[in-house]
mmCIF file of C-alpha atoms and ligand atoms in Angstrom:
data_model
loop_
_atom_site.group_PDB
_atom_site.id
_atom_site.type_symbol
_atom_site.label_atom_id
_atom_site.label_comp_id
_atom_site.label_asym_id
_atom_site.label_seq_id
_atom_site.Cartn_x
_atom_site.Cartn_y
_atom_site.Cartn_z
ATOM 1 C CA UNK A 1 -34.830 190.236 -66.382
ATOM 2 C CA UNK A 2 -35.850 187.118 -68.304
ATOM 3 C CA UNK A 3 -38.456 184.948 -66.600
ATOM 4 C CA UNK A 4 -39.252 181.514 -67.981
ATOM 5 C CA UNK A 5 -42.213 179.286 -67.123
ATOM 6 C CA UNK A 6 -41.897 175.602 -68.034
ATOM 7 C CA UNK A 7 -44.875 173.295 -67.868
ATOM 8 C CA UNK A 8 -44.461 169.559 -68.385
ATOM 9 C CA UNK A 9 -48.224 168.996 -68.146
ATOM 10 C CA UNK A 10 -51.024 168.883 -70.712
ATOM 11 C CA UNK A 11 -51.863 171.988 -72.724
ATOM 12 C CA UNK A 12 -54.101 174.378 -70.742
ATOM 13 C CA UNK A 13 -54.346 171.883 -67.868
ATOM 14 C CA UNK A 14 -53.230 172.163 -64.227
ATOM 15 C CA UNK A 15 -49.462 172.652 -64.672
ATOM 16 C CA UNK A 16 -50.073 175.265 -67.374
ATOM 17 C CA UNK A 17 -52.554 177.134 -65.190
ATOM 18 C CA UNK A 18 -50.299 177.162 -62.110
ATOM 19 C CA UNK A 19 -47.191 178.144 -64.084
ATOM 20 C CA UNK A 20 -48.987 180.901 -65.960
ATOM 21 C CA UNK A 21 -50.489 182.273 -62.733
ATOM 22 C CA UNK A 22 -46.985 182.353 -61.215
ATOM 23 C CA UNK A 23 -45.866 184.273 -64.317
ATOM 24 C CA UNK A 24 -48.785 186.707 -63.877
ATOM 25 C CA UNK A 25 -47.536 187.217 -60.304
ATOM 26 C CA UNK A 26 -44.043 187.947 -61.587
ATOM 27 C CA UNK A 27 -45.494 190.372 -64.151
ATOM 28 C CA UNK A 28 -47.309 192.320 -61.385
ATOM 29 C CA UNK A 29 -43.997 192.865 -59.606
ATOM 30 C CA UNK A 30 -41.856 193.346 -62.727
ATOM 31 C CA UNK A 31 -43.830 195.086 -65.501
ATOM 32 C CA UNK A 32 -40.730 195.319 -67.715
ATOM 33 C CA UNK A 33 -39.560 191.731 -67.392
ATOM 34 C CA UNK A 34 -39.309 189.580 -70.496
ATOM 35 C CA UNK A 35 -41.636 186.655 -69.792
ATOM 36 C CA UNK A 36 -41.820 183.430 -71.734
ATOM 37 C CA UNK A 37 -43.917 180.295 -71.251
ATOM 38 C CA UNK A 38 -43.192 176.898 -72.789
ATOM 39 C CA UNK A 39 -45.316 173.785 -72.633
ATOM 40 C CA UNK A 40 -43.041 170.809 -73.267
ATOM 41 C CA UNK A 41 -45.622 168.091 -73.835
ATOM 42 C CA UNK A 42 -45.376 167.984 -77.638
ATOM 43 C CA UNK A 43 -41.615 168.516 -77.695
ATOM 44 C CA UNK A 44 -39.399 165.688 -78.816
ATOM 45 C CA UNK A 45 -36.809 165.243 -76.064
ATOM 46 C CA UNK A 46 -35.016 161.902 -76.307
ATOM 47 C CA UNK A 47 -33.165 160.271 -73.460
ATOM 48 C CA UNK A 48 -29.478 160.766 -72.718
ATOM 49 C CA UNK A 49 -27.668 157.868 -74.401
ATOM 50 C CA UNK A 50 -24.641 158.175 -72.131
ATOM 51 C CA UNK A 51 -22.286 158.672 -75.100
ATOM 52 C CA UNK A 52 -20.059 161.059 -73.150
ATOM 53 C CA UNK A 53 -19.562 163.255 -76.245
ATOM 54 C CA UNK A 54 -20.300 166.387 -74.198
ATOM 55 C CA UNK A 55 -17.596 165.637 -71.594
ATOM 56 C CA UNK A 56 -15.083 164.556 -74.240
ATOM 57 C CA UNK A 57 -15.666 167.752 -76.220
ATOM 58 C CA UNK A 58 -15.248 169.854 -73.092
ATOM 59 C CA UNK A 59 -11.963 168.154 -72.244
ATOM 60 C CA UNK A 60 -10.735 168.748 -75.822
ATOM 61 C CA UNK A 61 -11.275 172.484 -75.434
ATOM 62 C CA UNK A 62 -14.627 172.640 -77.239
ATOM 63 C CA UNK A 63 -18.140 173.625 -76.219
ATOM 64 C CA UNK A 64 -20.166 170.883 -74.554
ATOM 65 C CA UNK A 65 -23.352 170.792 -76.619
ATOM 66 C CA UNK A 66 -25.458 167.641 -76.762
ATOM 67 C CA UNK A 67 -24.942 165.732 -80.022
ATOM 68 C CA UNK A 68 -28.517 164.393 -80.175
ATOM 69 C CA UNK A 69 -30.544 166.653 -82.433
ATOM 70 C CA UNK A 70 -34.112 167.118 -81.232
ATOM 71 C CA UNK A 71 -36.105 169.761 -79.343
ATOM 72 C CA UNK A 72 -33.813 169.534 -76.316
ATOM 73 C CA UNK A 73 -31.400 172.185 -77.601
ATOM 74 C CA UNK A 74 -34.159 174.776 -77.985
ATOM 75 C CA UNK A 75 -35.401 174.142 -74.459
ATOM 76 C CA UNK A 76 -31.874 174.154 -73.067
ATOM 77 C CA UNK A 77 -31.169 177.503 -74.750
ATOM 78 C CA UNK A 78 -34.280 178.968 -73.132
ATOM 79 C CA UNK A 79 -33.240 177.722 -69.691
ATOM 80 C CA UNK A 80 -29.715 179.071 -70.218
ATOM 81 C CA UNK A 81 -31.058 182.467 -71.214
ATOM 82 C CA UNK A 82 -33.451 182.720 -68.263
ATOM 83 C CA UNK A 83 -32.722 184.506 -64.992
ATOM 84 C CA UNK A 84 -35.729 183.270 -63.008
ATOM 85 C CA UNK A 85 -37.533 180.004 -63.782
ATOM 86 C CA UNK A 86 -40.812 178.415 -62.713
ATOM 87 C CA UNK A 87 -40.994 174.661 -63.370
ATOM 88 C CA UNK A 88 -44.226 172.696 -63.022
ATOM 89 C CA UNK A 89 -44.530 168.969 -63.698
ATOM 90 C CA UNK A 90 -47.327 166.473 -63.179
ATOM 91 C CA UNK A 91 -46.777 163.497 -60.929
ATOM 92 C CA UNK A 92 -46.945 160.304 -62.986
ATOM 93 C CA UNK A 93 -46.612 157.245 -60.728
ATOM 94 C CA UNK A 94 -45.261 159.078 -57.665
ATOM 95 C CA UNK A 95 -42.627 161.130 -59.509
ATOM 96 C CA UNK A 96 -42.515 163.905 -62.116
ATOM 97 C CA UNK A 97 -43.418 162.734 -65.625
ATOM 98 C CA UNK A 98 -40.563 160.949 -67.454
ATOM 99 C CA UNK A 99 -39.984 163.724 -70.003
ATOM 100 C CA UNK A 100 -38.894 165.948 -67.119
ATOM 101 C CA UNK A 101 -36.178 163.447 -66.142
ATOM 102 C CA UNK A 102 -35.078 163.056 -69.774
ATOM 103 C CA UNK A 103 -34.520 166.810 -69.885
ATOM 104 C CA UNK A 104 -32.716 166.797 -66.527
ATOM 105 C CA UNK A 105 -30.391 163.939 -67.536
ATOM 106 C CA UNK A 106 -29.223 165.792 -70.632
ATOM 107 C CA UNK A 107 -29.085 169.209 -68.966
ATOM 108 C CA UNK A 108 -27.504 168.459 -65.625
ATOM 109 C CA UNK A 109 -24.094 166.919 -66.377
ATOM 110 C CA UNK A 110 -23.306 169.581 -68.955
ATOM 111 C CA UNK A 111 -24.189 172.381 -66.529
ATOM 112 C CA UNK A 112 -22.470 171.013 -63.435
ATOM 113 C CA UNK A 113 -20.794 174.171 -62.144
ATOM 114 C CA UNK A 114 -17.969 172.278 -60.454
ATOM 115 C CA UNK A 115 -17.183 170.056 -63.445
ATOM 116 C CA UNK A 116 -17.157 173.016 -65.846
ATOM 117 C CA UNK A 117 -14.923 175.054 -63.532
ATOM 118 C CA UNK A 118 -12.626 172.057 -63.120
ATOM 119 C CA UNK A 119 -12.102 171.984 -66.882
ATOM 120 C CA UNK A 120 -11.809 175.780 -67.166
ATOM 121 C CA UNK A 121 -9.119 175.786 -64.437
ATOM 122 C CA UNK A 122 -7.216 173.134 -66.386
ATOM 123 C CA UNK A 123 -7.507 175.264 -69.535
ATOM 124 C CA UNK A 124 -6.163 178.269 -67.611
ATOM 125 C CA UNK A 125 -3.180 176.264 -66.378
ATOM 126 C CA UNK A 126 -2.551 174.845 -69.852
ATOM 127 C CA UNK A 127 -3.201 171.233 -68.754
ATOM 128 C CA UNK A 128 -6.151 171.050 -71.143
ATOM 129 C CA UNK A 129 -6.641 172.654 -74.563
ATOM 130 C CA UNK A 130 -9.073 175.514 -75.176
ATOM 131 C CA UNK A 131 -9.505 179.155 -74.249
ATOM 132 C CA UNK A 132 -11.401 179.431 -70.944
ATOM 133 C CA UNK A 133 -12.747 182.861 -71.941
ATOM 134 C CA UNK A 134 -14.372 181.434 -75.050
ATOM 135 C CA UNK A 135 -16.504 179.039 -73.027
ATOM 136 C CA UNK A 136 -20.128 180.276 -73.118
ATOM 137 C CA UNK A 137 -20.508 182.065 -69.824
ATOM 138 C CA UNK A 138 -24.294 181.590 -69.648
ATOM 139 C CA UNK A 139 -23.562 177.997 -68.561
ATOM 140 C CA UNK A 140 -22.389 179.392 -65.241
ATOM 141 C CA UNK A 141 -24.702 182.341 -64.642
ATOM 142 C CA UNK A 142 -26.795 182.756 -61.498
ATOM 143 C CA UNK A 143 -30.463 181.755 -61.752
ATOM 144 C CA UNK A 144 -33.363 181.451 -59.373
ATOM 145 C CA UNK A 145 -35.965 178.694 -59.652
ATOM 146 C CA UNK A 146 -39.210 177.515 -58.052
ATOM 147 C CA UNK A 147 -40.822 174.109 -58.402
ATOM 148 C CA UNK A 148 -44.494 173.174 -58.582
ATOM 149 C CA UNK A 149 -45.476 169.526 -58.440
ATOM 150 C CA UNK A 150 -49.014 168.701 -59.547
ATOM 151 C CA UNK A 151 -50.788 165.503 -58.539
ATOM 152 C CA UNK A 152 -54.310 164.204 -58.921
ATOM 153 C CA UNK A 153 -54.513 162.046 -55.785
ATOM 154 C CA UNK A 154 -55.983 163.443 -52.584
ATOM 155 C CA UNK A 155 -53.671 161.245 -50.519
ATOM 156 C CA UNK A 156 -50.451 163.235 -50.362
ATOM 157 C CA UNK A 157 -48.355 160.057 -50.293
ATOM 158 C CA UNK A 158 -49.306 159.418 -53.929
ATOM 159 C CA UNK A 159 -47.106 162.421 -54.752
ATOM 160 C CA UNK A 160 -44.324 161.334 -52.360
ATOM 161 C CA UNK A 161 -41.396 162.008 -54.728
ATOM 162 C CA UNK A 162 -42.923 164.881 -56.723
ATOM 163 C CA UNK A 163 -41.410 168.054 -55.296
ATOM 164 C CA UNK A 164 -38.233 166.271 -54.171
ATOM 165 C CA UNK A 165 -37.463 165.044 -57.695
ATOM 166 C CA UNK A 166 -38.122 168.480 -59.169
ATOM 167 C CA UNK A 167 -35.040 169.668 -57.258
ATOM 168 C CA UNK A 168 -32.915 167.594 -59.655
ATOM 169 C CA UNK A 169 -33.570 170.237 -62.320
ATOM 170 C CA UNK A 170 -31.465 173.015 -60.846
ATOM 171 C CA UNK A 171 -28.920 171.662 -58.383
ATOM 172 C CA UNK A 172 -26.039 170.870 -60.810
ATOM 173 C CA UNK A 173 -26.281 174.407 -62.203
ATOM 174 C CA UNK A 174 -26.528 175.690 -58.618
ATOM 175 C CA UNK A 175 -29.831 177.458 -59.269
ATOM 176 C CA UNK A 176 -31.129 179.055 -56.095
ATOM 177 C CA UNK A 177 -34.432 177.476 -55.078
ATOM 178 C CA UNK A 178 -36.925 180.080 -53.907
ATOM 179 C CA UNK A 179 -39.985 177.878 -53.370
ATOM 180 C CA UNK A 180 -41.470 174.494 -53.990
ATOM 181 C CA UNK A 181 -45.108 173.628 -53.869
ATOM 182 C CA UNK A 182 -46.945 170.331 -53.786
ATOM 183 C CA UNK A 183 -50.237 171.024 -55.588
ATOM 184 C CA UNK A 184 -51.749 167.623 -54.903
ATOM 185 C CA UNK A 185 -55.409 166.586 -54.797
ATOM 186 C CA UNK A 186 -56.215 168.116 -58.172
ATOM 187 C CA UNK A 187 -58.761 165.310 -58.571
ATOM 188 C CA UNK A 188 -60.844 166.948 -55.831
ATOM 189 C CA UNK A 189 -59.955 170.588 -56.526
ATOM 190 C CA UNK A 190 -61.370 170.036 -60.060
ATOM 191 C CA UNK A 191 -59.701 173.196 -61.436
ATOM 192 C CA UNK A 192 -57.035 175.410 -59.786
ATOM 193 C CA UNK A 193 -59.276 178.448 -60.362
ATOM 194 C CA UNK A 194 -61.669 177.020 -57.764
ATOM 195 C CA UNK A 195 -58.969 177.342 -55.079
ATOM 196 C CA UNK A 196 -58.211 181.027 -54.473
ATOM 197 C CA UNK A 197 -55.463 180.321 -51.955
ATOM 198 C CA UNK A 198 -53.625 178.115 -54.474
ATOM 199 C CA UNK A 199 -53.739 180.820 -57.142
ATOM 200 C CA UNK A 200 -52.610 183.438 -54.620
ATOM 201 C CA UNK A 201 -49.660 181.265 -53.649
ATOM 202 C CA UNK A 202 -48.677 180.822 -57.281
ATOM 203 C CA UNK A 203 -48.601 184.627 -57.683
ATOM 204 C CA UNK A 204 -46.420 184.835 -54.593
ATOM 205 C CA UNK A 205 -44.074 182.152 -55.968
ATOM 206 C CA UNK A 206 -43.768 184.017 -59.272
ATOM 207 C CA UNK A 207 -43.094 187.328 -57.545
ATOM 208 C CA UNK A 208 -40.564 185.900 -55.129
ATOM 209 C CA UNK A 209 -38.696 183.890 -57.755
ATOM 210 C CA UNK A 210 -38.230 187.032 -59.842
ATOM 211 C CA UNK A 211 -37.403 189.218 -56.823
ATOM 212 C CA UNK A 212 -34.813 186.716 -55.608
ATOM 213 C CA UNK A 213 -32.861 187.077 -58.841
ATOM 214 C CA UNK A 214 -32.327 190.752 -58.043
ATOM 215 C CA UNK A 215 -31.256 190.048 -54.453
ATOM 216 C CA UNK A 216 -28.042 188.803 -52.890
ATOM 217 C CA UNK A 217 -28.316 185.024 -52.471
ATOM 218 C CA UNK A 218 -27.869 185.288 -48.674
ATOM 219 C CA UNK A 219 -30.904 187.589 -48.384
ATOM 220 C CA UNK A 220 -33.319 185.256 -50.194
ATOM 221 C CA UNK A 221 -35.768 183.583 -47.845
ATOM 222 C CA UNK A 222 -37.232 180.210 -48.864
ATOM 223 C CA UNK A 223 -40.991 180.574 -49.348
ATOM 224 C CA UNK A 224 -42.655 177.692 -47.536
ATOM 225 C CA UNK A 225 -46.431 178.039 -47.230
ATOM 226 C CA UNK A 226 -46.670 174.240 -46.784
ATOM 227 C CA UNK A 227 -43.946 174.060 -44.108
ATOM 228 C CA UNK A 228 -40.170 174.302 -44.172
ATOM 229 C CA UNK A 229 -39.590 170.516 -44.367
ATOM 230 C CA UNK A 230 -37.018 168.367 -42.593
ATOM 231 C CA UNK A 231 -33.869 169.114 -44.578
ATOM 232 C CA UNK A 232 -32.859 172.756 -44.001
ATOM 233 C CA UNK A 233 -31.264 172.935 -47.464
ATOM 234 C CA UNK A 234 -33.837 171.475 -49.888
ATOM 235 C CA UNK A 235 -36.781 171.614 -47.440
ATOM 236 C CA UNK A 236 -37.948 168.114 -48.385
ATOM 237 C CA UNK A 237 -39.184 165.440 -45.997
ATOM 238 C CA UNK A 238 -37.406 162.412 -47.474
ATOM 239 C CA UNK A 239 -34.739 160.639 -45.416
ATOM 240 C CA UNK A 240 -32.506 157.619 -46.038
ATOM 241 C CA UNK A 241 -32.166 155.473 -42.917
ATOM 242 C CA UNK A 242 -29.524 152.819 -42.260
ATOM 243 C CA UNK A 243 -30.375 151.461 -38.817
ATOM 244 C CA UNK A 244 -28.246 154.001 -36.929
ATOM 245 C CA UNK A 245 -29.077 157.485 -35.636
ATOM 246 C CA UNK A 246 -27.378 158.977 -38.695
ATOM 247 C CA UNK A 247 -29.724 159.664 -41.598
ATOM 248 C CA UNK A 248 -29.221 161.237 -45.006
ATOM 249 C CA UNK A 249 -31.179 163.646 -47.136
ATOM 250 C CA UNK A 250 -31.362 161.802 -50.481
ATOM 251 C CA UNK A 251 -31.651 165.064 -52.400
ATOM 252 C CA UNK A 252 -28.751 166.932 -50.791
ATOM 253 C CA UNK A 253 -26.613 163.897 -49.842
ATOM 254 C CA UNK A 254 -25.910 165.324 -46.386
ATOM 255 C CA UNK A 255 -25.938 163.568 -43.034
ATOM 256 C CA UNK A 256 -28.204 164.410 -40.130
ATOM 257 C CA UNK A 257 -28.603 163.050 -36.622
ATOM 258 C CA UNK A 258 -31.991 161.888 -35.389
ATOM 259 C CA UNK A 259 -33.340 162.010 -31.867
ATOM 260 C CA UNK A 260 -36.762 161.202 -30.433
ATOM 261 C CA UNK A 261 -38.205 163.884 -28.209
ATOM 262 C CA UNK A 262 -41.529 162.645 -26.786
ATOM 263 C CA UNK A 263 -43.543 161.753 -29.879
ATOM 264 C CA UNK A 264 -41.464 164.055 -32.070
ATOM 265 C CA UNK A 265 -38.627 163.062 -34.362
ATOM 266 C CA UNK A 266 -35.907 165.694 -34.441
ATOM 267 C CA UNK A 267 -33.385 165.698 -37.269
ATOM 268 C CA UNK A 268 -30.353 167.956 -37.014
ATOM 269 C CA UNK A 269 -28.100 168.730 -39.945
ATOM 270 C CA UNK A 270 -24.881 170.489 -38.842
ATOM 271 C CA UNK A 271 -23.728 173.692 -40.552
ATOM 272 C CA UNK A 272 -20.761 171.724 -41.870
ATOM 273 C CA UNK A 273 -23.042 169.164 -43.536
ATOM 274 C CA UNK A 274 -25.316 171.858 -44.936
ATOM 275 C CA UNK A 275 -22.278 173.531 -46.506
ATOM 276 C CA UNK A 276 -21.540 170.341 -48.506
ATOM 277 C CA UNK A 277 -25.053 169.784 -49.859
ATOM 278 C CA UNK A 278 -25.175 168.506 -53.435
ATOM 279 C CA UNK A 279 -26.367 171.856 -54.800
ATOM 280 C CA UNK A 280 -23.392 173.786 -53.356
ATOM 281 C CA UNK A 281 -20.033 174.169 -55.061
ATOM 282 C CA UNK A 282 -18.414 172.129 -52.298
ATOM 283 C CA UNK A 283 -20.913 169.288 -52.695
ATOM 284 C CA UNK A 284 -20.585 169.265 -56.472
ATOM 285 C CA UNK A 285 -16.781 169.388 -56.207
ATOM 286 C CA UNK A 286 -16.772 166.288 -53.978
ATOM 287 C CA UNK A 287 -18.474 164.445 -56.822
ATOM 288 C CA UNK A 288 -16.168 165.875 -59.520
ATOM 289 C CA UNK A 289 -13.167 164.703 -57.502
ATOM 290 C CA UNK A 290 -14.748 161.279 -57.033
ATOM 291 C CA UNK A 291 -15.398 160.880 -60.764
ATOM 292 C CA UNK A 292 -11.963 162.150 -61.785
ATOM 293 C CA UNK A 293 -10.444 159.474 -59.538
ATOM 294 C CA UNK A 294 -12.174 156.556 -61.326
ATOM 295 C CA UNK A 295 -9.536 156.255 -64.064
ATOM 296 C CA UNK A 296 -6.630 155.772 -61.658
ATOM 297 C CA UNK A 297 -8.558 153.082 -59.764
ATOM 298 C CA UNK A 298 -10.031 151.208 -62.735
ATOM 299 C CA UNK A 299 -7.277 151.330 -65.361
ATOM 300 C CA UNK A 300 -4.841 149.043 -63.427
ATOM 301 C CA UNK A 301 -7.696 146.675 -62.490
ATOM 302 C CA UNK A 302 -8.754 146.348 -66.113
ATOM 303 C CA UNK A 303 -5.178 145.873 -67.343
ATOM 304 C CA UNK A 304 -4.508 143.196 -64.693
ATOM 305 C CA UNK A 305 -7.699 141.285 -65.574
ATOM 306 C CA UNK A 306 -7.801 141.802 -69.321
ATOM 307 C CA UNK A 307 -8.010 138.128 -70.299
ATOM 308 C CA UNK A 308 -10.684 137.299 -67.749
ATOM 309 C CA UNK A 309 -12.762 140.327 -68.739
ATOM 310 C CA UNK A 310 -12.449 139.560 -72.482
ATOM 311 C CA UNK A 311 -13.732 136.051 -71.817
ATOM 312 C CA UNK A 312 -16.555 137.217 -69.567
ATOM 313 C CA UNK A 313 -17.564 139.985 -71.969
ATOM 314 C CA UNK A 314 -17.910 137.414 -74.766
ATOM 315 C CA UNK A 315 -20.802 135.957 -72.731
ATOM 316 C CA UNK A 316 -22.470 139.356 -72.804
ATOM 317 C CA UNK A 317 -21.842 140.211 -76.438
ATOM 318 C CA UNK A 318 -22.956 136.771 -77.650
ATOM 319 C CA UNK A 319 -25.676 136.221 -75.066
ATOM 320 C CA UNK A 320 -28.057 134.363 -77.419
ATOM 321 C CA UNK A 321 -25.346 131.783 -78.235
ATOM 322 C CA UNK A 322 -24.400 131.144 -74.599
ATOM 323 C CA UNK A 323 -27.929 131.120 -73.098
ATOM 324 C CA UNK A 324 -29.078 128.262 -75.371
ATOM 325 C CA UNK A 325 -25.876 126.225 -75.020
HETATM 326 C C1 FMN B 401 -49.925 157.951 -66.222
HETATM 327 C C2 FMN B 401 -50.393 158.823 -65.104
HETATM 328 C C3 FMN B 401 -49.957 158.559 -63.832
HETATM 329 C C4 FMN B 401 -50.368 159.349 -62.759
HETATM 330 N N1 FMN B 401 -49.895 159.084 -61.517
HETATM 331 C C5 FMN B 401 -50.246 159.863 -60.478
HETATM 332 C C6 FMN B 401 -49.726 159.611 -59.167
HETATM 333 O O1 FMN B 401 -48.950 158.675 -58.928
HETATM 334 N N2 FMN B 401 -50.102 160.445 -58.169
HETATM 335 C C7 FMN B 401 -50.957 161.476 -58.363
HETATM 336 O O2 FMN B 401 -51.254 162.195 -57.405
HETATM 337 N N3 FMN B 401 -51.451 161.758 -59.610
HETATM 338 C C8 FMN B 401 -51.114 160.983 -60.649
HETATM 339 N N4 FMN B 401 -51.603 161.256 -61.913
HETATM 340 C C9 FMN B 401 -52.506 162.409 -62.100
HETATM 341 C C10 FMN B 401 -51.797 163.660 -62.638
HETATM 342 O O3 FMN B 401 -50.710 164.029 -61.827
HETATM 343 C C11 FMN B 401 -52.777 164.833 -62.701
HETATM 344 O O4 FMN B 401 -53.824 164.490 -63.583
HETATM 345 C C12 FMN B 401 -52.176 166.158 -63.115
HETATM 346 O O5 FMN B 401 -53.134 167.153 -62.986
HETATM 347 C C13 FMN B 401 -51.667 166.134 -64.536
HETATM 348 O O6 FMN B 401 -51.087 167.386 -64.837
HETATM 349 P P1 FMN B 401 -51.714 168.336 -65.992
HETATM 350 O O7 FMN B 401 -53.150 168.552 -65.590
HETATM 351 O O8 FMN B 401 -50.943 169.593 -65.953
HETATM 352 O O9 FMN B 401 -51.567 167.608 -67.264
HETATM 353 C C14 FMN B 401 -51.241 160.449 -62.989
HETATM 354 C C15 FMN B 401 -51.671 160.716 -64.293
HETATM 355 C C16 FMN B 401 -51.266 159.911 -65.344
HETATM 356 C C17 FMN B 401 -51.745 160.222 -66.742
#
């Protein structure tokens, strides 16, 4: 088994410590596992430029590597090779540090299990070029993952989108989430080694993330020492409200119903909704279908309004000329 620890924090600082302790936990349970740790801070990972080269290549029967050449490819290869992954990122202004999102943006679309299978099915039926069996299968392999969010503030709300945003790492690739942990208040803890319970929990996370890889998905129990959360799928406490009794989990994109019971807010997500969460094949397929439908909707609109759009777009392309006129 290959276990990977990724820290997006400073060298030898809190994220490194918590990730490495989780890896020590995994080592205790799996003496023969291949364990690797990477600190990303000094890596050069540029942003996704939205060029679409990866999707175009895939649809032409080729591999879907990113065309930007920097340290991303190395990190992506490590994630692809891993079976069980521990990801820790510091909260910078309420969310994981930007480098984490830059990695996610370039990783996620190209590992969307539904989108890849959509193309592979078209290759099998001959509708698209390319041999489906030649497509690198590690894109679609099963992986387990756990997330650790690290924040300095002692007020938990200063880390409000930390753990939730970490879930963006694995859902397109349908990684099975074993645990997430909000290690906030590092400003008062001073050093993780001064909090025995925290270190113990990291060992448990490491052990469980590795163990889960060897188990059937259905038998894996989410490890929730800080509570199981409101959404039964991602176990986060964020909700999108719209003035009705229907709410949404912004991570999973599923609907729940709210009810007030005394001073308690109850949120119920039906089995049907849970089955279409963003990190399931069904949820991802809904999005693939949506995206594949854009062309049929937009092409006639653009053709019918070509002159108007050409004129309007001139205002955008020559902005400096128009704004001073
Ligand atoms: C630019 C910046 C913004 C930060 N914003 C927050 C924040 O919004 N909430 C919080 O709890 N901690 C915040 N922190 C503190 C870090 O999350 C904390 O120092 C953490 O331990 C850094 O991870 P590391 O020790 O692994 O490098 C911020 C730190 C920096 C440098």
